[in-house]
Each structure stands twice: as structure tokens, then as C-alpha cells.
Amino acid sequence: MWSNRIKFCFFSVLISLTILLVSCQEHVYPTDNEQLSHEEQIVIRFSHVVGENTPKGMAAVKFAELIKERSNGHVEIQVFPNGVLYKDGEEMNALLRGDIQMIAPAISKVTTLVPEWSVMDLPYAFKNADEVHTYAESEVGQSLMTKLNAHNLFSMGVWDSGFKQLSNSIRPLKDVQDLKGLRMRIMPSDILAEQFSSVGAYPKRIDFNTVFHQLQKGNVDGQENTLTNITSKNLYSLQDYLTISNHGYLGYLLLMNHEFWNSLPKDVQTLLIETLEEVQKWEWQLAENLTAERLEEMEACDCIKIHYLSDEDIKTWESAFEPVYSYYSNNYGKKYIQALPKNQSHH
């Protein structure tokens, strides 16, 4: 009997030591994905509405591949492009409900929740992407990120699409007055609506996935977007004129459901953040390269008449859009405008 008790105590101590040693070790993921049960694997459904051949589409795939590789399959990012899972106007609510865990909407899409974010939509607010990145990483930019937390959103970074250009099927847009009377598709943003209204155009808020059909039906005359988005959806095939205006930045916020984020183990959070930082820099360079490539392709195809605004033209256009800045200041204050890179020399 004593022999059995000694054996029992020995094995109890051995099991306790084993548990203690395992708990003290850093978590190691299984090396064989087939070993993972449904409960063990962490699945993050990442929905977005643009094409797979855009900077965002390609970065989403790269992010998913790196996470799967680095977690040995423990964390799986399932990417759903082109609005196949949720359309442009649906994905935010789906994220907030927890039906999906991650989206990368255009910054304009969050302005209905945090209107101060529309500072990013102000015409000619930034000269280049570097200024955008500096602003986003500044104290005032981070305060905008924090405002999203109150809406169960956790911001993980910013991806570029590039700068927006103008296209339409009515006439060349050489002077800002040429916009007058045109029906222009915009994203859901009061600032973008004010941008076109201030120069006599008619802004129409239309989901990105239906822009082609709306142009095709003649419900709108033109639109504003980046060259990678214009080409990926073949929008230029329905337009006669393109103006390289670089009048506004278009970027995406990497958003995760905040409640879901808080439920993730710390090591998984670290893996996601560190990988996203790497992919973000890669995506920035990709957006710049693809934008240049798409412009060369459109110049070579001779399928749309392209007009370039000169530096003097841009000054004139920027001046014409000054009322939009007043609109922002009157509604959301001057803090975020004063912090723009172009206004720093005045302080």
C-alpha cells in the first residue's frame, strides 16, 4: 500500500513539474497545421472592397501569407476582396457586429463616426504621401486614432492608395470652373460633398462597387479616385477625360473590432502589429510604384484624354477650395487643420 502511495506521489509531483515547466515556456505553435483544432486556430476574416491587383489588395494577401507562415498556421487571415463578403456600405456595420474581424476602409468611411477624420479629405491638404504618414504618426494624428476606440474600433495603421485624380465624360477639366454642373461620384464624406458643391458641381454619394454601373447608366458624369482604383475597376473605359490633379489623398485605415482585439493573446497581438508595420512600409512603396505604372499604361493606351495641372493651376484650384477649410473649421474646429504639414511654417 505504501508502495502504491509513493508511486502516486511520485507521478503527481512529476505531472505538476511538467505543467509548471510548460507554463513557463514561451508559447510554441504547432508546426503541422493539421494538428490544429478549430478551437486552437485563430481566424481573422479581413474584408475589403477593392480589386486584388491594387496596393490594398496585394498588401492584404501579403499580410495573410506572412501571418500564416510566422504563426505556423495558428493564426489565419482570410481575405475577402472586391466586396464579395460585404459591400462598401456594409462592411463597417459587419465589423462592429463582430461578423468580420478586420477591414481597411477608405478614411472617408470613418467620418460618419468620427467627423474630425475628414481633415484627411481636405483638398490639397498634403503634397505627398510622406506628409500624410508624418501627420498620421504625429500627436494630433494619434489623437484621431484614439477617437475610434469609443466606437469599438482599434486602428492598426494606414495604407496608401495614392492621390486622387478627376475623370468625366462631358469635358476636359482644365480650370476649376469646368467642374460646375457636373454630377460627380464621391465617397460618403461631408467634406468631399462640400469640396464639389463649393465649385458648383453636384456630389453623389455612391458605393465603390457600383460606380462602374452608375457611370455606365449615365447617372453620374464623373468621379474622383486614385489611378490604381480607376484602372482596377476599368472606370476609365467609360470616361473621356482625365485630369491629373492630385487634389486629395486617399488612404485606408487598418481597423479591427476592438473587443476582438482585446480577446487575442498578447503574443498574437505582437505578431500582428509587428507584421503590419513591415507590410505597411512595403505597401507604401507599392502604391507609389503602381501609380506610376498605371499612369504610363493610360498614356500609352491613348484611350482617354489626359490633362495635367501645372503648379500655377494647382495654386488656383487650391484657392478655389478655401471655403471647404472654413466649413471644416466651423464644424470641427481648427486644431487638425493647424497641425497639417503645410501650416507648420506659420507657427
Short mmCIF file of C-alpha atoms in Angstrom, two decimals:
data_model
loop_
_atom_site.label_atom_id
_atom_site.label_comp_id
_atom_site.label_asym_id
_atom_site.label_seq_id
_atom_site.Cartn_x
_atom_site.Cartn_y
_atom_site.Cartn_z
CA MET A 1 0.00 0.00 0.00
CA TRP A 2 2.84 2.33 0.94
CA SER A 3 4.49 1.42 -2.34
CA ASN A 4 1.38 2.49 -4.27
CA ARG A 5 1.18 5.76 -2.33
CA ILE A 6 4.84 6.50 -3.07
CA LYS A 7 4.26 5.80 -6.76
CA PHE A 8 1.16 8.00 -6.76
CA CYS A 9 3.01 10.88 -5.05
CA PHE A 10 5.93 10.50 -7.45
CA PHE A 11 3.73 10.70 -10.53
CA SER A 12 1.73 13.61 -9.07
CA VAL A 13 4.93 15.58 -8.49
CA LEU A 14 6.18 14.65 -11.97
CA ILE A 15 2.94 15.85 -13.61
CA SER A 16 3.00 19.08 -11.58
CA LEU A 17 6.59 19.79 -12.60
CA THR A 18 5.77 19.11 -16.23
CA ILE A 19 2.82 21.51 -16.14
CA LEU A 20 4.94 24.14 -14.41
CA LEU A 21 7.75 23.82 -16.97
CA VAL A 22 5.38 24.02 -19.92
CA SER A 23 3.60 27.06 -18.48
CA CYS A 24 6.92 28.86 -18.02
CA GLN A 25 7.98 28.27 -21.62
CA GLU A 26 7.15 30.73 -24.40
CA HIS A 27 4.10 29.58 -26.36
CA VAL A 28 5.15 27.48 -29.36
CA TYR A 29 2.65 26.94 -32.16
CA PRO A 30 2.19 23.51 -33.72
CA THR A 31 4.41 23.01 -36.76
CA ASP A 32 1.82 20.92 -38.56
CA ASN A 33 -1.35 22.83 -39.45
CA GLU A 34 -3.30 19.58 -39.49
CA GLN A 35 -2.71 19.26 -35.73
CA LEU A 36 -4.75 22.38 -35.05
CA SER A 37 -8.30 22.00 -33.86
CA HIS A 38 -10.94 24.60 -34.67
CA GLU A 39 -10.70 25.87 -31.11
CA GLU A 40 -6.92 26.27 -31.27
CA GLN A 41 -6.79 28.21 -34.52
CA ILE A 42 -7.45 31.96 -34.55
CA VAL A 43 -9.31 33.04 -37.69
CA ILE A 44 -9.45 36.70 -38.71
CA ARG A 45 -11.80 37.49 -41.58
CA PHE A 46 -10.48 40.51 -43.47
CA SER A 47 -13.00 42.07 -45.85
CA HIS A 48 -12.26 44.84 -48.35
CA VAL A 49 -13.94 46.25 -51.46
CA VAL A 50 -11.16 46.92 -53.99
CA GLY A 51 -9.50 44.64 -56.53
CA GLU A 52 -6.76 42.15 -55.76
CA ASN A 53 -4.40 43.95 -58.16
CA THR A 54 -4.46 47.20 -56.16
CA PRO A 55 -1.98 48.18 -53.43
CA LYS A 56 -4.52 47.33 -50.73
CA GLY A 57 -5.48 44.05 -52.37
CA MET A 58 -1.88 42.92 -52.75
CA ALA A 59 -0.89 44.05 -49.24
CA ALA A 60 -3.82 42.14 -47.71
CA VAL A 61 -2.64 38.93 -49.37
CA LYS A 62 0.96 39.51 -48.29
CA PHE A 63 -0.16 40.20 -44.71
CA ALA A 64 -2.19 36.96 -44.64
CA GLU A 65 0.70 34.90 -46.03
CA LEU A 66 3.22 36.28 -43.53
CA ILE A 67 0.93 35.74 -40.55
CA LYS A 68 0.18 32.15 -41.55
CA GLU A 69 3.88 31.45 -42.02
CA ARG A 70 5.06 33.15 -38.84
CA SER A 71 2.39 31.57 -36.64
CA ASN A 72 2.75 28.12 -38.23
CA GLY A 73 -0.91 28.28 -39.16
CA HIS A 74 -2.10 29.11 -35.64
CA VAL A 75 -3.42 32.46 -36.92
CA GLU A 76 -5.20 32.55 -40.26
CA ILE A 77 -6.15 35.76 -42.08
CA GLN A 78 -8.96 35.02 -44.52
CA VAL A 79 -9.03 37.79 -47.15
CA PHE A 80 -12.26 38.62 -48.99
CA PRO A 81 -11.62 41.22 -51.76
CA ASN A 82 -13.93 43.07 -54.17
CA GLY A 83 -16.77 43.30 -51.66
CA VAL A 84 -17.58 39.59 -52.12
CA LEU A 85 -18.41 39.20 -48.42
CA TYR A 86 -19.73 42.67 -47.58
CA LYS A 87 -20.31 45.61 -49.89
CA ASP A 88 -18.82 49.07 -49.48
CA GLY A 89 -21.61 50.37 -47.26
CA GLU A 90 -22.00 47.15 -45.27
CA GLU A 91 -18.54 46.21 -44.01
CA MET A 92 -18.32 48.75 -41.18
CA ASN A 93 -21.52 47.51 -39.56
CA ALA A 94 -20.39 43.91 -40.09
CA LEU A 95 -17.15 44.70 -38.26
CA LEU A 96 -18.95 46.42 -35.39
CA ARG A 97 -21.29 43.43 -35.06
CA GLY A 98 -18.31 41.09 -34.97
CA ASP A 99 -19.34 39.22 -38.14
CA ILE A 100 -15.87 40.02 -39.51
CA GLN A 101 -12.79 40.99 -37.54
CA MET A 102 -10.84 43.32 -39.84
CA ILE A 103 -11.45 45.86 -42.61
CA ALA A 104 -9.41 48.52 -44.39
CA PRO A 105 -11.92 51.21 -45.37
CA ALA A 106 -11.07 54.49 -47.04
CA ILE A 107 -10.57 57.09 -44.35
CA SER A 108 -13.67 58.91 -45.62
CA LYS A 109 -15.77 55.95 -44.43
CA VAL A 110 -14.98 56.59 -40.74
CA THR A 111 -16.01 60.25 -40.88
CA THR A 112 -19.61 59.33 -40.11
CA LEU A 113 -18.36 58.03 -36.74
CA VAL A 114 -15.51 60.48 -36.12
CA PRO A 115 -16.08 63.52 -38.38
CA GLU A 116 -12.75 65.06 -37.39
CA TRP A 117 -11.08 62.42 -39.58
CA SER A 118 -12.36 64.34 -42.64
CA VAL A 119 -9.31 66.60 -42.28
CA MET A 120 -7.66 63.93 -44.46
CA ASP A 121 -10.23 64.64 -47.20
CA LEU A 122 -9.49 68.36 -47.42
CA PRO A 123 -8.39 69.31 -50.95
CA TYR A 124 -4.65 69.89 -51.26
CA ALA A 125 -4.11 69.17 -47.56
CA PHE A 126 -0.97 67.17 -48.38
CA LYS A 127 1.69 67.47 -51.08
CA ASN A 128 2.86 63.88 -50.91
CA ALA A 129 2.44 60.60 -49.06
CA ASP A 130 5.36 61.32 -46.71
CA GLU A 131 3.45 64.31 -45.33
CA VAL A 132 0.43 62.07 -44.77
CA HIS A 133 2.49 59.49 -42.88
CA THR A 134 4.13 62.17 -40.73
CA TYR A 135 0.72 63.63 -39.88
CA ALA A 136 -0.78 60.23 -39.03
CA GLU A 137 2.11 59.41 -36.71
CA SER A 138 2.10 62.84 -35.01
CA GLU A 139 0.45 63.58 -31.69
CA VAL A 140 -2.62 65.04 -33.38
CA GLY A 141 -2.81 62.09 -35.76
CA GLN A 142 -2.65 59.62 -32.90
CA SER A 143 -5.41 61.51 -31.10
CA LEU A 144 -7.60 60.86 -34.15
CA MET A 145 -6.73 57.17 -33.92
CA THR A 146 -7.73 57.10 -30.25
CA LYS A 147 -11.14 58.61 -31.03
CA LEU A 148 -12.02 55.39 -32.87
CA ASN A 149 -11.75 53.33 -29.68
CA ALA A 150 -15.03 54.75 -28.39
CA HIS A 151 -16.74 53.14 -31.38
CA ASN A 152 -15.31 49.65 -30.74
CA LEU A 153 -12.64 50.18 -33.41
CA PHE A 154 -8.92 49.55 -33.00
CA SER A 155 -6.70 51.26 -35.57
CA MET A 156 -3.59 49.35 -36.61
CA GLY A 157 -2.11 51.61 -39.29
CA VAL A 158 -2.59 53.42 -42.59
CA TRP A 159 -2.20 52.06 -46.12
CA ASP A 160 -1.91 54.29 -49.19
CA SER A 161 -3.96 54.19 -52.35
CA GLY A 162 -2.38 57.42 -53.53
CA PHE A 163 -3.66 60.80 -54.64
CA LYS A 164 -6.97 61.25 -56.39
CA GLN A 165 -7.49 62.35 -59.99
CA LEU A 166 -10.66 63.56 -61.73
CA SER A 167 -12.37 61.92 -64.68
CA ASN A 168 -15.61 62.63 -66.52
CA SER A 169 -17.40 62.07 -69.82
CA ILE A 170 -18.51 65.66 -70.55
CA ARG A 171 -15.48 67.95 -71.00
CA PRO A 172 -11.82 68.42 -70.12
CA LEU A 173 -11.28 69.74 -66.60
CA LYS A 174 -8.59 72.35 -67.11
CA ASP A 175 -9.96 75.12 -64.91
CA VAL A 176 -11.70 74.54 -61.60
CA GLN A 177 -14.78 76.24 -63.11
CA ASP A 178 -15.06 73.32 -65.53
CA LEU A 179 -16.45 71.23 -62.66
CA LYS A 180 -19.56 73.40 -62.50
CA GLY A 181 -22.75 71.48 -63.22
CA LEU A 182 -21.11 68.04 -63.31
CA ARG A 183 -22.55 65.15 -61.32
CA MET A 184 -19.55 63.66 -59.52
CA ARG A 185 -19.43 60.42 -57.57
CA ILE A 186 -17.89 60.74 -54.10
CA MET A 187 -17.33 58.58 -51.03
CA PRO A 188 -19.58 59.25 -48.01
CA SER A 189 -17.93 62.37 -46.60
CA ASP A 190 -19.41 65.79 -45.84
CA ILE A 191 -16.06 67.39 -46.68
CA LEU A 192 -15.97 65.74 -50.11
CA ALA A 193 -19.54 66.85 -50.70
CA GLU A 194 -18.56 70.40 -49.73
CA GLN A 195 -15.49 70.18 -51.98
CA PHE A 196 -17.59 69.74 -55.11
CA SER A 197 -20.54 71.86 -54.01
CA SER A 198 -18.22 74.82 -53.38
CA VAL A 199 -17.29 74.94 -57.08
CA GLY A 200 -20.80 74.32 -58.42
CA ALA A 201 -20.66 70.57 -59.03
CA TYR A 202 -23.22 68.03 -57.77
CA PRO A 203 -21.72 65.38 -55.47
CA LYS A 204 -23.35 61.94 -55.47
CA ARG A 205 -22.54 59.50 -52.66
CA ILE A 206 -22.23 56.10 -54.30
CA ASP A 207 -20.67 52.84 -53.07
CA PHE A 208 -17.43 51.98 -54.83
CA ASN A 209 -18.63 48.59 -56.07
CA THR A 210 -21.47 50.22 -58.07
CA VAL A 211 -19.55 53.17 -59.58
CA PHE A 212 -18.95 51.40 -62.90
CA HIS A 213 -22.66 50.70 -63.37
CA GLN A 214 -23.66 54.22 -62.33
CA LEU A 215 -21.24 55.68 -64.88
CA GLN A 216 -22.43 53.20 -67.47
CA LYS A 217 -26.07 54.18 -66.92
CA GLY A 218 -25.21 57.86 -67.08
CA ASN A 219 -26.43 58.53 -63.54
CA VAL A 220 -23.20 60.42 -62.86
CA ASP A 221 -20.87 62.27 -65.21
CA GLY A 222 -17.59 61.65 -63.45
CA GLN A 223 -15.72 60.61 -60.36
CA GLU A 224 -12.56 61.11 -58.32
CA ASN A 225 -10.22 58.28 -57.38
CA THR A 226 -6.65 57.05 -57.49
CA LEU A 227 -5.21 55.64 -60.69
CA THR A 228 -4.94 52.11 -59.28
CA ASN A 229 -8.64 52.11 -58.38
CA ILE A 230 -9.67 53.75 -61.66
CA THR A 231 -7.85 51.08 -63.67
CA SER A 232 -8.67 48.07 -61.47
CA LYS A 233 -12.40 48.70 -61.95
CA ASN A 234 -11.95 49.78 -65.60
CA LEU A 235 -13.67 53.09 -64.86
CA TYR A 236 -11.61 54.95 -67.44
CA SER A 237 -13.24 52.94 -70.24
CA LEU A 238 -16.46 54.86 -69.54
CA GLN A 239 -14.79 58.28 -69.32
CA ASP A 240 -13.41 60.58 -72.00
CA TYR A 241 -11.31 62.95 -69.92
CA LEU A 242 -8.84 62.54 -67.07
CA THR A 243 -7.23 65.38 -65.14
CA ILE A 244 -4.08 64.66 -63.13
CA SER A 245 -4.95 66.98 -60.26
CA ASN A 246 -3.53 65.17 -57.21
CA HIS A 247 -6.11 67.20 -55.30
CA GLY A 248 -6.71 64.82 -52.41
CA TYR A 249 -5.16 61.91 -50.58
CA LEU A 250 -6.90 58.55 -50.47
CA GLY A 251 -5.74 56.12 -47.82
CA TYR A 252 -7.11 53.26 -45.78
CA LEU A 253 -7.30 52.70 -42.04
CA LEU A 254 -6.50 49.17 -40.90
CA LEU A 255 -9.30 48.55 -38.43
CA MET A 256 -10.07 45.64 -36.17
CA ASN A 257 -13.05 45.08 -33.92
CA HIS A 258 -11.71 46.42 -30.60
CA GLU A 259 -13.45 43.80 -28.48
CA PHE A 260 -12.00 41.04 -30.66
CA TRP A 261 -8.54 42.64 -30.47
CA ASN A 262 -8.66 42.68 -26.68
CA SER A 263 -9.56 38.97 -26.68
CA LEU A 264 -6.38 37.99 -28.53
CA PRO A 265 -3.35 36.65 -26.62
CA LYS A 266 -0.56 39.19 -26.18
CA ASP A 267 1.86 37.21 -28.35
CA VAL A 268 -0.65 37.19 -31.20
CA GLN A 269 -1.22 40.93 -30.83
CA THR A 270 2.54 41.48 -31.01
CA LEU A 271 2.82 39.28 -34.10
CA LEU A 272 0.02 41.17 -35.87
CA ILE A 273 1.38 44.63 -35.05
CA GLU A 274 4.98 43.84 -35.98
CA THR A 275 3.97 42.18 -39.24
CA LEU A 276 1.63 45.03 -40.14
CA GLU A 277 4.40 47.58 -39.59
CA GLU A 278 6.52 45.66 -42.07
CA VAL A 279 3.70 45.26 -44.61
CA GLN A 280 2.72 48.92 -44.23
CA LYS A 281 6.13 50.16 -45.42
CA TRP A 282 6.05 47.65 -48.27
CA GLU A 283 2.54 48.79 -49.24
CA TRP A 284 3.53 52.47 -49.25
CA GLN A 285 6.27 51.80 -51.80
CA LEU A 286 3.99 49.50 -53.81
CA ALA A 287 1.30 52.22 -54.05
CA GLU A 288 3.85 54.70 -55.37
CA ASN A 289 5.23 52.24 -57.93
CA LEU A 290 1.84 51.03 -59.16
CA THR A 291 0.51 54.58 -59.52
CA ALA A 292 3.42 55.46 -61.83
CA GLU A 293 2.91 52.24 -63.81
CA ARG A 294 -0.83 52.80 -64.26
CA LEU A 295 -0.29 56.35 -65.49
CA GLU A 296 2.24 55.13 -68.07
CA GLU A 297 -0.23 52.48 -69.22
CA MET A 298 -3.04 55.01 -69.62
CA GLU A 299 -0.76 57.38 -71.52
CA ALA A 300 0.30 54.54 -73.82
CA CYS A 301 -3.19 53.17 -74.49
CA ASP A 302 -4.40 56.50 -75.91
CA CYS A 303 -7.87 55.56 -74.67
CA ILE A 304 -8.60 58.69 -72.62
CA LYS A 305 -7.55 62.32 -72.99
CA ILE A 306 -5.22 63.26 -70.13
CA HIS A 307 -4.67 66.80 -68.87
CA TYR A 308 -2.03 67.75 -66.32
CA LEU A 309 -2.49 70.68 -63.95
CA SER A 310 0.53 72.97 -63.77
CA ASP A 311 1.89 74.33 -60.49
CA GLU A 312 0.11 77.61 -61.21
CA ASP A 313 -3.14 75.75 -61.93
CA ILE A 314 -2.85 73.95 -58.61
CA LYS A 315 -2.49 77.25 -56.73
CA THR A 316 -5.66 78.48 -58.40
CA TRP A 317 -7.55 75.27 -57.62
CA GLU A 318 -6.33 75.28 -54.03
CA SER A 319 -7.51 78.86 -53.58
CA ALA A 320 -10.93 77.99 -55.02
CA PHE A 321 -11.33 75.26 -52.41
CA GLU A 322 -10.59 77.53 -49.42
CA PRO A 323 -14.31 77.60 -48.41
CA VAL A 324 -14.01 73.87 -47.67
CA TYR A 325 -11.43 74.65 -44.97
CA SER A 326 -13.80 77.21 -43.46
CA TYR A 327 -16.55 74.62 -43.46
CA TYR A 328 -14.32 72.18 -41.59
CA SER A 329 -13.19 74.80 -39.05
CA ASN A 330 -16.75 75.92 -38.36
CA ASN A 331 -17.91 72.35 -37.75
CA TYR A 332 -14.92 70.60 -36.19
CA GLY A 333 -12.52 73.32 -35.05
CA LYS A 334 -9.12 74.47 -36.29
CA LYS A 335 -6.91 72.10 -34.31
CA TYR A 336 -6.49 69.46 -37.00
CA ILE A 337 -6.09 71.99 -39.83
CA GLN A 338 -3.42 73.92 -37.96
CA ALA A 339 -1.47 70.69 -37.48
CA LEU A 340 -1.29 69.99 -41.24
CA PRO A 341 2.31 69.99 -42.55
CA LYS A 342 1.60 72.89 -44.91
CA ASN A 343 0.56 75.07 -41.96
CA GLN A 344 3.51 74.30 -39.70
CA SER A 345 5.69 77.07 -41.14
CA HIS A 346 3.14 79.62 -39.97
CA HIS A 347 3.61 78.77 -36.28
#
